[in-house]
Each structure stands twice: as structure tokens, then as C-alpha cells.
GROMACS .gro file of C-alpha atoms in nm:
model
  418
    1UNK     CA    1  10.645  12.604  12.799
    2UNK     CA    2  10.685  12.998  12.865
    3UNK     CA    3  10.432  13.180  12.647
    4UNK     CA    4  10.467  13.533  12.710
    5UNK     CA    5  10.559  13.780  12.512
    6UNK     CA    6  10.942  13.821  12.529
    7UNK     CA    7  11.037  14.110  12.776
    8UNK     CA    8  11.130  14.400  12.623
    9UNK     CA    9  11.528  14.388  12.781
   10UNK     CA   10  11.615  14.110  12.575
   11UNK     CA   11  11.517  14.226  12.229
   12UNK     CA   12  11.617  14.525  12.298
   13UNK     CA   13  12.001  14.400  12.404
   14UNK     CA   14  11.955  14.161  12.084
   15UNK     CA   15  11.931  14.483  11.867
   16UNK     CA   16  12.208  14.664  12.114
   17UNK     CA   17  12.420  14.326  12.033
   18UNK     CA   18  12.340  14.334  11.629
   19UNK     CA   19  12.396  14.713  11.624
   20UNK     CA   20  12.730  14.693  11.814
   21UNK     CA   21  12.881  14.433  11.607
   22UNK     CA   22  12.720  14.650  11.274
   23UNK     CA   23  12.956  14.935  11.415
   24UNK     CA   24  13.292  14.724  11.443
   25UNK     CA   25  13.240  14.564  11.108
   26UNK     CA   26  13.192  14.918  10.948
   27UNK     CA   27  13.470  15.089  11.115
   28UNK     CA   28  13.689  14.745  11.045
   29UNK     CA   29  13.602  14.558  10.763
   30UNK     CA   30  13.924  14.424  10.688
   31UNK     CA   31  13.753  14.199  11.000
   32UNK     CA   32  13.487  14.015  10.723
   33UNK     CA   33  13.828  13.917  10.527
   34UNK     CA   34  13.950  13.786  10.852
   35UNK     CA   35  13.644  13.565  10.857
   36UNK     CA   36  13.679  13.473  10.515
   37UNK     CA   37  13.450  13.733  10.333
   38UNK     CA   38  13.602  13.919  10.033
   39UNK     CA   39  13.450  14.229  10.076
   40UNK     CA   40  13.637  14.378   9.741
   41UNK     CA   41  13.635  14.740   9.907
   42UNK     CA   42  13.276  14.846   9.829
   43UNK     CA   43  12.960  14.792   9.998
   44UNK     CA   44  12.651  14.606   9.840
   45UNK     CA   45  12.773  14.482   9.551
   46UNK     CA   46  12.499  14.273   9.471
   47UNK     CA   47  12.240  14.568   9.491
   48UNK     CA   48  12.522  14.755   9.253
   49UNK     CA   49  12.472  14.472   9.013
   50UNK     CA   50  12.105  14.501   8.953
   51UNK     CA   51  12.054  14.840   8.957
   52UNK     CA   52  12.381  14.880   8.679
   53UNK     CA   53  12.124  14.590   8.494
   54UNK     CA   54  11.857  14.824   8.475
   55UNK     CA   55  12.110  15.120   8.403
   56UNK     CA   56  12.235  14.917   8.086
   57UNK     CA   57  11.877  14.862   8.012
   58UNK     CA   58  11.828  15.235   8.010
   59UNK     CA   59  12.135  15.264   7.801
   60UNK     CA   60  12.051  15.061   7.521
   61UNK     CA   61  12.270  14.751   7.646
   62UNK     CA   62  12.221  14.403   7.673
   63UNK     CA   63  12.153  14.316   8.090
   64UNK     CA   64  12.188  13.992   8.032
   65UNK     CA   65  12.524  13.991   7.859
   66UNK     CA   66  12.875  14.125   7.969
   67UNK     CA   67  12.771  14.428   8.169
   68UNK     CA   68  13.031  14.753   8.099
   69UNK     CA   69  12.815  14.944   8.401
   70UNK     CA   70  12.920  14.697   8.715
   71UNK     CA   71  13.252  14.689   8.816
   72UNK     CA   72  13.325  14.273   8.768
   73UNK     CA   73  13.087  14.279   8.444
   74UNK     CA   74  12.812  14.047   8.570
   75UNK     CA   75  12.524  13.966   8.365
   76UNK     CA   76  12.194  14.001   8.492
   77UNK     CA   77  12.145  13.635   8.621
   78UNK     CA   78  11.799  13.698   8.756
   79UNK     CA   79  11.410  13.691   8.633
   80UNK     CA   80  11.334  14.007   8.420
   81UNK     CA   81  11.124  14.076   8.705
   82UNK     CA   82  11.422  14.297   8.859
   83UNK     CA   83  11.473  14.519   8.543
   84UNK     CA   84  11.113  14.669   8.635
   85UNK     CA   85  11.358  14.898   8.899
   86UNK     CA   86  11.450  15.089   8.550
   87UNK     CA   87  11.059  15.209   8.556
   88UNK     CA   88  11.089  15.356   8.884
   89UNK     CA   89  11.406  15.575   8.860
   90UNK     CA   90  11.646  15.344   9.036
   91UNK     CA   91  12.010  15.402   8.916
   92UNK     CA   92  12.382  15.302   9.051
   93UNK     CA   93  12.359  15.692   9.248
   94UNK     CA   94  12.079  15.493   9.454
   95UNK     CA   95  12.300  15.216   9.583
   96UNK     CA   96  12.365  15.307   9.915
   97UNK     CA   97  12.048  15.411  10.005
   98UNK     CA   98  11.893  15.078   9.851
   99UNK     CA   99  12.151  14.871  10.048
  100UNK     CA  100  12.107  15.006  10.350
  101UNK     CA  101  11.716  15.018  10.298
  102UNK     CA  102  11.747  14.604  10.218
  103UNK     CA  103  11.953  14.568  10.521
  104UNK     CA  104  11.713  14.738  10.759
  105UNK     CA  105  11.410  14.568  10.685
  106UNK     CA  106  11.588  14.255  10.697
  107UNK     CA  107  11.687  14.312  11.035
  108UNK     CA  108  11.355  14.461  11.142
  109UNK     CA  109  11.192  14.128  10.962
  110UNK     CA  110  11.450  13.924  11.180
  111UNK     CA  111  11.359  14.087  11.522
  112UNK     CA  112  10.996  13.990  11.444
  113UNK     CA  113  11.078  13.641  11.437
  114UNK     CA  114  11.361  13.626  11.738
  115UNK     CA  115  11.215  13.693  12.075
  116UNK     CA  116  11.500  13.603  12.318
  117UNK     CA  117  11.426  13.479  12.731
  118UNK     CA  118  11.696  13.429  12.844
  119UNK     CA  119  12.085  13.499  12.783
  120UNK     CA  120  12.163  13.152  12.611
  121UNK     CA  121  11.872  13.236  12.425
  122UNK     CA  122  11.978  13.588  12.322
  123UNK     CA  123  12.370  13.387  12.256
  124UNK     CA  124  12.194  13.172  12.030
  125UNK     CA  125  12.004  13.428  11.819
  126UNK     CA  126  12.317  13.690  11.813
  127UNK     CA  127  12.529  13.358  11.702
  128UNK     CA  128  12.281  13.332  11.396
  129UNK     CA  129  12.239  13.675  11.296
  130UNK     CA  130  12.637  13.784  11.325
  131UNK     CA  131  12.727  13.446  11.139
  132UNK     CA  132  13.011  13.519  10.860
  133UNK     CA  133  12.740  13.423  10.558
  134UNK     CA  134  12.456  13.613  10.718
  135UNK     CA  135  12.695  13.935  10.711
  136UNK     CA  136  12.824  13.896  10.357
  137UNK     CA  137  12.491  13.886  10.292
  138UNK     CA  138  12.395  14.214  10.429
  139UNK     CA  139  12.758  14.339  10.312
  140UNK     CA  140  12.688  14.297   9.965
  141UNK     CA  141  12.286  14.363  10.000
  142UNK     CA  142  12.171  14.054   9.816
  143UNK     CA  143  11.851  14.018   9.689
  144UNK     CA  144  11.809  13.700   9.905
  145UNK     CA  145  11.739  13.910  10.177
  146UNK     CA  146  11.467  14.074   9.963
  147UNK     CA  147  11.338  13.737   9.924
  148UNK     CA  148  11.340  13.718  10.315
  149UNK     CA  149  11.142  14.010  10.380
  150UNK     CA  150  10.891  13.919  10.131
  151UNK     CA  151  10.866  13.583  10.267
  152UNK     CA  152  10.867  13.701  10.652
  153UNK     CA  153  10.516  13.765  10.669
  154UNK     CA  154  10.404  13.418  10.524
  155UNK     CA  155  10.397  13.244  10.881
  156UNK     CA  156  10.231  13.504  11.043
  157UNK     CA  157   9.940  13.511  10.729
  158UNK     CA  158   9.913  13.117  10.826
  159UNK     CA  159   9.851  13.179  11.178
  160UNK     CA  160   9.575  13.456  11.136
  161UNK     CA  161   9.224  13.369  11.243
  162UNK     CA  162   9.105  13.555  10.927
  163UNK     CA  163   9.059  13.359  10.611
  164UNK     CA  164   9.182  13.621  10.388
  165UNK     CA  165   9.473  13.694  10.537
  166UNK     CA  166   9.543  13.341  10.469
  167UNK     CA  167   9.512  13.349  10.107
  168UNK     CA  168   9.760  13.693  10.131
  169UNK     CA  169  10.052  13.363  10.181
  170UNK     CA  170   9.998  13.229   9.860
  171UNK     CA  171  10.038  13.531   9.699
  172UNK     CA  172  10.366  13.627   9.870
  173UNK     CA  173  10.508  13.290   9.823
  174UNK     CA  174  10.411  13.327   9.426
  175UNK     CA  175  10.549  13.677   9.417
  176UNK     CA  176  10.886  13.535   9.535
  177UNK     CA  177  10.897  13.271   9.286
  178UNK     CA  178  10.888  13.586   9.012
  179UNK     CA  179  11.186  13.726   9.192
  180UNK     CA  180  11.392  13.431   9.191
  181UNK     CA  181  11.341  13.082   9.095
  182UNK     CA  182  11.413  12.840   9.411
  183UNK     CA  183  11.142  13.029   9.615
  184UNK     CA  184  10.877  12.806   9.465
  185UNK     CA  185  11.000  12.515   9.707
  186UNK     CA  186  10.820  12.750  10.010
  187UNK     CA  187  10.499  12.590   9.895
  188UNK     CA  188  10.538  12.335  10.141
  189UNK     CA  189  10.479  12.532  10.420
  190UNK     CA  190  10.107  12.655  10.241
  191UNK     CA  191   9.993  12.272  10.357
  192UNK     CA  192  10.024  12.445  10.720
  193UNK     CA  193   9.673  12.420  10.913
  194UNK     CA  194   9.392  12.187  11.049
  195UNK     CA  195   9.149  12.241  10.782
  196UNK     CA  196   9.225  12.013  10.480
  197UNK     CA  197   8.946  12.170  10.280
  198UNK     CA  198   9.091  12.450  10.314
  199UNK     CA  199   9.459  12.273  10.222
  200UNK     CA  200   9.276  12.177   9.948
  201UNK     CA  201   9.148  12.492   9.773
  202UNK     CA  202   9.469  12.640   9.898
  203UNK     CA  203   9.668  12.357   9.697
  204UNK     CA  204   9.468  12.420   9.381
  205UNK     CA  205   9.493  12.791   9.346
  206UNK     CA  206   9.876  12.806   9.514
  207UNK     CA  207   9.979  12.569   9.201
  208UNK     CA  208   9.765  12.743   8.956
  209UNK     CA  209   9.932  13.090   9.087
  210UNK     CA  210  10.260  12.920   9.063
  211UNK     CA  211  10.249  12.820   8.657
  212UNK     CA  212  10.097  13.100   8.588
  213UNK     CA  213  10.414  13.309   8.730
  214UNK     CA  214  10.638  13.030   8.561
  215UNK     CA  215  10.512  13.079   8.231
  216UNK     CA  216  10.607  13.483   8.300
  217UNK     CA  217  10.969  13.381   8.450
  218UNK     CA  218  11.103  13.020   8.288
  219UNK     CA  219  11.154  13.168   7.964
  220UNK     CA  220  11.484  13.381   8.145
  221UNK     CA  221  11.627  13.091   8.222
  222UNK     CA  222  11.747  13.029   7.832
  223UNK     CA  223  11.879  13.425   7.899
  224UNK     CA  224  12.088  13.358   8.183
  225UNK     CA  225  12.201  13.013   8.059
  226UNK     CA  226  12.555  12.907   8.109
  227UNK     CA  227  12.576  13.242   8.279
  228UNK     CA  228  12.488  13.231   8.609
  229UNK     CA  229  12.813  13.167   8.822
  230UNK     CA  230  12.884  12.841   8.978
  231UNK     CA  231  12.948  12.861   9.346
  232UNK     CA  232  13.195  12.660   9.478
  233UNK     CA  233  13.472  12.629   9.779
  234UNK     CA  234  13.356  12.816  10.163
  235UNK     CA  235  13.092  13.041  10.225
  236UNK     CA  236  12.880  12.837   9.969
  237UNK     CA  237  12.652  12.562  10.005
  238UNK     CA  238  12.549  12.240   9.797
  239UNK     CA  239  12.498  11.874   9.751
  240UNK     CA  240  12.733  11.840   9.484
  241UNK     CA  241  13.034  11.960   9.675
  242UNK     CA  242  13.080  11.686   9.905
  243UNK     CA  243  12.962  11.459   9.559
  244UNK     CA  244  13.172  11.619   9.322
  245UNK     CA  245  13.481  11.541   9.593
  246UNK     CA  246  13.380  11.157   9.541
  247UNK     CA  247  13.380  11.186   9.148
  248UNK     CA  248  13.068  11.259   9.080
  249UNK     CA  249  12.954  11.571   8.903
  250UNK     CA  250  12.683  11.675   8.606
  251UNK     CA  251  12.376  11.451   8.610
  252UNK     CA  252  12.546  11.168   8.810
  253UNK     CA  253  12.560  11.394   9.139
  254UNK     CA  254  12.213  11.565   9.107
  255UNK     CA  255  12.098  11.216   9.084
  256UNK     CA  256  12.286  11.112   9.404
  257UNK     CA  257  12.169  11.392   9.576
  258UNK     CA  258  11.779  11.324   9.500
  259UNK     CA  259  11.821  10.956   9.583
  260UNK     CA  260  11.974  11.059   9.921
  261UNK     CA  261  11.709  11.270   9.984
  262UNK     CA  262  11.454  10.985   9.884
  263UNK     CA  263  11.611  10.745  10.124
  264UNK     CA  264  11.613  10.975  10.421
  265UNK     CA  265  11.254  11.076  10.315
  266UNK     CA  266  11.143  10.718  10.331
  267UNK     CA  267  11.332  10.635  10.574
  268UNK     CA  268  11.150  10.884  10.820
  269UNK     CA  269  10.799  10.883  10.695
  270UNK     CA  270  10.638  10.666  10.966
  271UNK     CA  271  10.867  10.687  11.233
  272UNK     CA  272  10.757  10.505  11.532
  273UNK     CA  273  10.941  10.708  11.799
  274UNK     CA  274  10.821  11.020  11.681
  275UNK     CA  275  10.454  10.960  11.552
  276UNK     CA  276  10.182  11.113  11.631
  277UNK     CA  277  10.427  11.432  11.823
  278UNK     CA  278  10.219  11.760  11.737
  279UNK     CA  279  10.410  12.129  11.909
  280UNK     CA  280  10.250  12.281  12.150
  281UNK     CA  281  10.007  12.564  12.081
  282UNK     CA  282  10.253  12.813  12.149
  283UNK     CA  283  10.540  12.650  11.908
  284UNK     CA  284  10.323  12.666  11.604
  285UNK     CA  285  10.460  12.974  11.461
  286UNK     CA  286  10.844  12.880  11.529
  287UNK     CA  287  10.691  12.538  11.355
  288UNK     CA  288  10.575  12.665  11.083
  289UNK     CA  289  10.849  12.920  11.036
  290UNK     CA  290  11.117  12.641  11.092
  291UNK     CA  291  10.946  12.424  10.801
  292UNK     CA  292  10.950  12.771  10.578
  293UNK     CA  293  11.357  12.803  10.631
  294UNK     CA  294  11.433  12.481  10.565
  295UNK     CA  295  11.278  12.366  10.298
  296UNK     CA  296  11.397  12.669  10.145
  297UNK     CA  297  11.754  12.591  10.244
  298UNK     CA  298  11.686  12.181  10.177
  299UNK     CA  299  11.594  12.278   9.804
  300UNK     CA  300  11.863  12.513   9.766
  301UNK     CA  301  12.107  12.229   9.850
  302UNK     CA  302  12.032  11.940   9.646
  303UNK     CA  303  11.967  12.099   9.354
  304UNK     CA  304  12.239  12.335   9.324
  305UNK     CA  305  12.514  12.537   9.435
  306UNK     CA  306  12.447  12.860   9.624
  307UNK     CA  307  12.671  13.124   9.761
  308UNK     CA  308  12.621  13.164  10.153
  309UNK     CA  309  12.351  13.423  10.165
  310UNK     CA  310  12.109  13.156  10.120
  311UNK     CA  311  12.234  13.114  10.504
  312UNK     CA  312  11.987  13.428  10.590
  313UNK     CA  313  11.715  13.143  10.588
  314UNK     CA  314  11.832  12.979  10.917
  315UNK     CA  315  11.722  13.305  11.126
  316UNK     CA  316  11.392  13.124  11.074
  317UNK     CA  317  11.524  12.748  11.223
  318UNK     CA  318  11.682  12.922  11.524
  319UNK     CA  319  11.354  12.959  11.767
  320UNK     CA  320  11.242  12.607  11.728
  321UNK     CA  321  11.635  12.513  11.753
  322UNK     CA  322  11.630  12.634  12.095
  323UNK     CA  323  11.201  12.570  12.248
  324UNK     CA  324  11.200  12.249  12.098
  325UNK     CA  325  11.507  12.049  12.347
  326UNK     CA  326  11.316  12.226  12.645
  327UNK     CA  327  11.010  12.105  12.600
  328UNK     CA  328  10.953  11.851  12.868
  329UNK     CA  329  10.582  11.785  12.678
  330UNK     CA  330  10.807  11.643  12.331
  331UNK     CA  331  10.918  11.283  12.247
  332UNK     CA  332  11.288  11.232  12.392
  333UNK     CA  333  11.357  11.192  12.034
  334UNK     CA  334  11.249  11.490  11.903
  335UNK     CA  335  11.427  11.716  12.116
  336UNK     CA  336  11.756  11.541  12.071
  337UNK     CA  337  11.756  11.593  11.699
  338UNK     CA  338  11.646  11.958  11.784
  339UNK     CA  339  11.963  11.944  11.978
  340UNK     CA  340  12.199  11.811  11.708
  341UNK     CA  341  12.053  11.987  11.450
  342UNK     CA  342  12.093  12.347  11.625
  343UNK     CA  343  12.516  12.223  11.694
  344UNK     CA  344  12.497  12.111  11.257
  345UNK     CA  345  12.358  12.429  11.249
  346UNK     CA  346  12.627  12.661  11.465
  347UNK     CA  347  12.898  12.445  11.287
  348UNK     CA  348  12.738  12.532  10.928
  349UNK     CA  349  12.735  12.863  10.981
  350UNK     CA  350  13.044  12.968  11.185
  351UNK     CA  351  13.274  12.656  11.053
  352UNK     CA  352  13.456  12.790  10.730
  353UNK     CA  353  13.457  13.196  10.919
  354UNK     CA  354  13.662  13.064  11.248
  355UNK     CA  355  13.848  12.836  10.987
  356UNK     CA  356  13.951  13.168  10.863
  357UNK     CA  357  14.046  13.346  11.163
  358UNK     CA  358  14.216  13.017  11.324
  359UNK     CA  359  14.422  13.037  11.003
  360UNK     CA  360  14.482  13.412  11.032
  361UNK     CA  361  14.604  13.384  11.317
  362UNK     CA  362  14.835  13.051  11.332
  363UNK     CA  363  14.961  13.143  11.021
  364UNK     CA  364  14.962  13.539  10.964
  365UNK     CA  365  15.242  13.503  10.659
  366UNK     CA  366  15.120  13.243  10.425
  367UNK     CA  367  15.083  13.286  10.114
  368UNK     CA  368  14.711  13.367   9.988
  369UNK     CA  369  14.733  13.071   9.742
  370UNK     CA  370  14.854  12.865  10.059
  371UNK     CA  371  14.588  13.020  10.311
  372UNK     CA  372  14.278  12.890  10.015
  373UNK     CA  373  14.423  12.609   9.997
  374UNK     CA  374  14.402  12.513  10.344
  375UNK     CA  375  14.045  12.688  10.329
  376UNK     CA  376  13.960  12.477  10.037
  377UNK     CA  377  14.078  12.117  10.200
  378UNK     CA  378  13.874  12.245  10.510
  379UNK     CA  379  13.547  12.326  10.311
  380UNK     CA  380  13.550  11.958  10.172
  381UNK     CA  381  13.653  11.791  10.467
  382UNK     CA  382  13.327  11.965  10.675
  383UNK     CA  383  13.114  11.850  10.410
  384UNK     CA  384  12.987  11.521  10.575
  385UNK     CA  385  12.900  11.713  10.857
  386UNK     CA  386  12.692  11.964  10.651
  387UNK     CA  387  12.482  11.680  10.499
  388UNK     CA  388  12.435  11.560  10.842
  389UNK     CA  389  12.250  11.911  10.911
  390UNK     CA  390  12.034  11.829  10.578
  391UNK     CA  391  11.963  11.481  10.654
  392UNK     CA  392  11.800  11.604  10.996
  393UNK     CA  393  11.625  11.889  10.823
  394UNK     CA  394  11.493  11.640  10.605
  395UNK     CA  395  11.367  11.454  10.894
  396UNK     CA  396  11.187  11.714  10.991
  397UNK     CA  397  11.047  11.804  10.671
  398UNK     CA  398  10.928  11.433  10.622
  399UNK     CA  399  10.723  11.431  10.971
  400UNK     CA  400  10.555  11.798  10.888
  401UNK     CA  401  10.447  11.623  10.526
  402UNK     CA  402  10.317  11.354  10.674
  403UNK     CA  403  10.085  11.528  10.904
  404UNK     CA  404  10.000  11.752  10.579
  405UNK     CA  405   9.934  11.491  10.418
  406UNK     CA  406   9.738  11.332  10.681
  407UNK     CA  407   9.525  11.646  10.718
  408UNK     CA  408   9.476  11.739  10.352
  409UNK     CA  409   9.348  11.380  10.250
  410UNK     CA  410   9.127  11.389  10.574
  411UNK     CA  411   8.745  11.289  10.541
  412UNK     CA  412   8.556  11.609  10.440
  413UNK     CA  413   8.275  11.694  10.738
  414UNK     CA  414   7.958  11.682  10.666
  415UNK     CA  415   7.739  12.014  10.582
  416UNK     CA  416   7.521  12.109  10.869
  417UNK     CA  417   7.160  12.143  10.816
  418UNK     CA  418   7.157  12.506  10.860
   0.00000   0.00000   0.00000
């Protein structure tokens, strides 16, 4: 395996690359509707919606109810956590300068992560980054991408020689939580490391951390209630699409989904192939920062529906996606699931955008009701393939708990004399 540092060309042509394709979607947005992103004429909606939350706040209104301020009247759906922004000054005039803030430091938080080699290395990280979801993320400035950049520096807290700076990943993983709820599931990544004393203290004050931040935030939840929107059809992502498509829905499919992930679980704890593979020295951060995207994406499917900004995660699956199938030093096994999970992957993020286009373009005069139609039959027919993607994420998942677990429940060395 190649070490160094990546040479300074190929970031720099990544940024060129992200930059470029910035400037065409400004000057052209109509392109993101081409791709199948509504972009509703205004740019970062989602950062317009909480800061008109903390405007109504200021006003005297209700931010959790109907909200006159935003321009679709959405409710605040999030922890009160976000209404702090009132303290600060933060109005709608700030929007703009907020969105473009969010979008910058989730590039700059990207970069740090994706150090391209090569050109099919460079391909695979522009592929990621320009996906449709990843844009409409940055389009409407969603607070996932907050949630990125607050989680970016977990993996390289993990890898630090310094105890303390150890401990800072707890925090930031508990701080996330507060700002939205599914966070929490980025615990699993804390069990990363050789010292299972340490796993152990780490375990005891990550979960203490973690109720005492749900006690703060679990009460919103009886706020937002039956108002936080239901994300359904392309761009979105979820368990229950593909089960709600067989007749299942309510408890039935969230059921499904958790016995599916059970029996893939199970099925994968002691693989024989695979045991015993450990990355290379120089993969442990893209391990560790794999394992943080997805079982951040993993939980977001199968116990929900999520619009496709949740997508941002996969920046962090993309270096192991492309190091793991080349190294000569991994089981044959492991580096042909790297391999099918990084084509799941392309498929998952690019498969309802070029849907889009194709449909654009073969069919420039149908009706919009016809055109979501086809879009719709599309989305449900690509859902086996998207649980594919999950069930080998899963796998994955399963063999990096198993080595926690192997490592946390270790025997405790003995004290030296000195």
C-alpha cells in the first residue's frame, strides 16, 4: 500500500473539479431540476427554515407550529438546541452568508478526508462529492452538513497519540446527538482502538454523556410529533420504502427492517473467510472513518425515512471504497465486497439523478405528473438494489463489532511493579 501523503496536484484538481462544477450549477440551476432536485428558486432553504424558527421565537410565535416567517410554513422539526441561534443575532438577513459559511466548511471538512493518487481515484471522489443528493444538500444548506463538520474531526481525535484528544470524540459525538437525534448511532465508532480499558472507561462515560444530553433533547420529540415530514419517493432513503411496496408499513415494516438487519448481523458475525482480517496501518483512518459513515447512514435507514442529504455521509465510505480492492495484503473476500459495495454505492447515489436526466431527455414533453410517475416506479424498482448496499454495510459493521468486542472484553494486563 502507498502511504504518502497525497501530492498536492490531485487535491488541488479535486477542488478545481468541485469548484468548476459549483460554477455551472450556480450559473444553471435549472441543471439540479434536470437531475431531479427541486430547487424551488431560492438557495438554502433549510438554513432559511431555522433561522425564520428563531425569528418567530423572537417574535412571540410558536417555532414549533405553522411558521408565518418561512416561505412553505415549516415547523421547527429539530432539538431546541437550534433556537439558541436567536441568542446570537442570527436572523433570515443572515441566510446567505450562513449557507454559504455551512457549505464551505463542509467542503473544506471533505478535502480533509479525500486525498486522491491517481485519476480513477480523483473520478471516484468527484463522483461522490458532485452526486445529485450531496448537492441538494449543499443547495438547500442542511443542517446535516453541520452535523458533518462537527463529526469530521471524530476519526482524527481516535487516531491521536494523546489521550485527551481522545476523550475530545466523545464529546463531539454527544454534541451531535443535541443537534439532531440519529447522531447518537456514531457511538459505534468510540469502540475504535487497541486498548479495551480504555474502550471501557470510554464506554461508561460516552453513555453517561449520551443520557445526560437525552434527558436535555427527548422531551422535543412530543413538540415535533406528527410534524416532522415523511420522506418518501427519489432523493430519499429508507427501509420502509422497498417494505411499504410489499404491504408492509407502521410497526410491521420497522419490525421487518430490524429482523433483516439481525439476520445479516448474525449471519456475518464469525465469518470464516474473513476472520481474523485487520487494515493495514495506513488504512486505519479510512477504517475508522468508513465505520463512522455508515453506521450513521445504516441507522438512518432502518429506522426511518430520510431525505437524501443524509447521502453527505458516504464522502466518508469513499477512501476505503477505493484502498481496500487494491490491497494485495486483504482476504480475496474482503476486497470484493469493497468492490460491490463502492458500484451499490455509485448506483445509490447517481441512480434516481441520471433517472432524471435519461427521462429529460427521452421524453422532453411529458407531462410532470407523467415524468414522477415514471420517477416514482423507478425509485421502487431500485430499491432491492439499495438494500443490497445496506446489507454489505452491515457486513462490515458486524466484522468491526466483533473485533470491538473482542478488544473491549479483552483480559485486563496486569499492573507493573513500578
Amino acid at each position: 500500500m502507498n502511504a504518502v501523503a497525497a501530492p498536492r496536484p490531485w487535491r488541488l484538481l479535486l477542488l478545481a473539479a468541485i469548484a468548476a462544477y459549483a460554477t455551472v450549477v450556480i450559473a444553471f440551476p435549472g441543471w439540479l431540476r434536470l437531475l431531479g432536485v427541486n430547487h424551488l428558486g431560492h438557495w438554502f432553504l433549510d438554513a432559511y427554515a431555522i433561522l425564520a424558527s428563531n425569528d418567530a421565537l423572537r417574535a412571540g410565535l410558536d417555532p414549533w407550529g405553522t411558521n408565518p416567517l418561512d416561505p412553505l410554513g415549516r415547523p421547527h422539526v429539530y432539538s431546541h438546541w437550534w433556537l439558541q441561534l436567536e441568542a446570537i443575532g442570527l436572523t433570515r438577513a443572515h441566510t446567505v452568508a450562513c449557507g454559504v459559511a455551512v457549505g464551505v466548511l463542509f467542503l473544506a471538512a471533505a478535502l480533509a478526508r479525500l486525498r486522491p493518487r491517481s485519476v480513477g481515484e480523483w473520478a471516484w471522489f468527484v463522483a461522490v462529492l458532485c452526486a445529485p443528493p450531496v448537492v441538494m444538500g449543499v443547495e438547500r444548506a442542511n443542517n446535516d452538513l453541520v452535523i458533518f463538520v462537527l463529526l469530521a474531526p471524530v476519526v482524527p481525535c481516535l487516531l491521536s497519540q494523546r489521550p485527551g484528544v481522545r476523550w475530545v470524540a466523545v464529546v463531539l459525538v454527544a454534541l451531535a446527538s443535541g443537534l439532531k437525534f440519529y447522531p447518537a448511532v456514531a457511538a459505534l465508532v468510540l469502540l475504535a482502538g487497541a486498548d479495551g480499558a480504555e474502550l471501557r472507561r470510554r464506554l461508561v462515560f460516552g453513555g453517561l454523556l449520551l443520557a445526560v444530553v437525552a434527558a436535555n433533547v427527548v422531551p422535543d420529540l412530543a413538540l415535533i410529533g406528527s410534524r416532522m415530514p415523511r420522506a418518501e419517493g427519489p432523493m430519499t432513503l429508507g427501509a420502509s420504502h422497498l417494505l411499504g411496496a410489499g404491504g408492509l408499513r407502521g410497526f410491521a415494516a420497522k419490525a421487518a427492517g430490524f429482523a433483516a438487519v439481525a439476520a445479516v448481523a448474525i449471519a456475518f458475525l464469525r465469518p470464516k473467510a474473513c476472520a481474523g482480517w485487520t487494515p493495514a496501518p495506513e488504512l486505519r483512518g479510512a477504517w475508522w472513518g468508513f465505520v463512522l459513515g455508515a453506521v450513521l447512514l445504516t441507522g438512518c435507514f432502518f429506522t426511518g425515512t430520510s431525505y437524501g442529504y443524509r447521502w453527505v455521509f458516504a464522502v466518508w465510505l469513499a477512501p476505503l471504497l477505493w484502498e481496500l480492492p487494491r490491497d494485495a495484503a486483504a482476504p480475496a473476500c474482503m476486497r470484493r465486497l469493497a468492490r460491490l459495495t463502492a458500484w451499490l454505492l455509485g448506483f445509490a447515489l447517481w441512480g434516481d439523478g441520471l433517472f432524471s436526466l435519461a427521462s429529460a431527455w427521452f421524453a422532453p414533453g411529458a407531462p410532470i405528473a407523467v415524468a414522477e410517475a415514471r420517477g416514482d416506479r423507478f425509485f421502487v424498482l431500485s430499491q432491492p438494489l439499495v438494500w443490497a448496499l445496506f446489507a454489505c454495510l452491515l457486513v462490515f459493521l458486524a466484522h468491526f463489532a466483533r473485533e470491538a468486542w473482542r478488544t473491549l472484553t479483552g483480559p485486563v494486563p496486569p499492573r507493573s511493579a513500578g
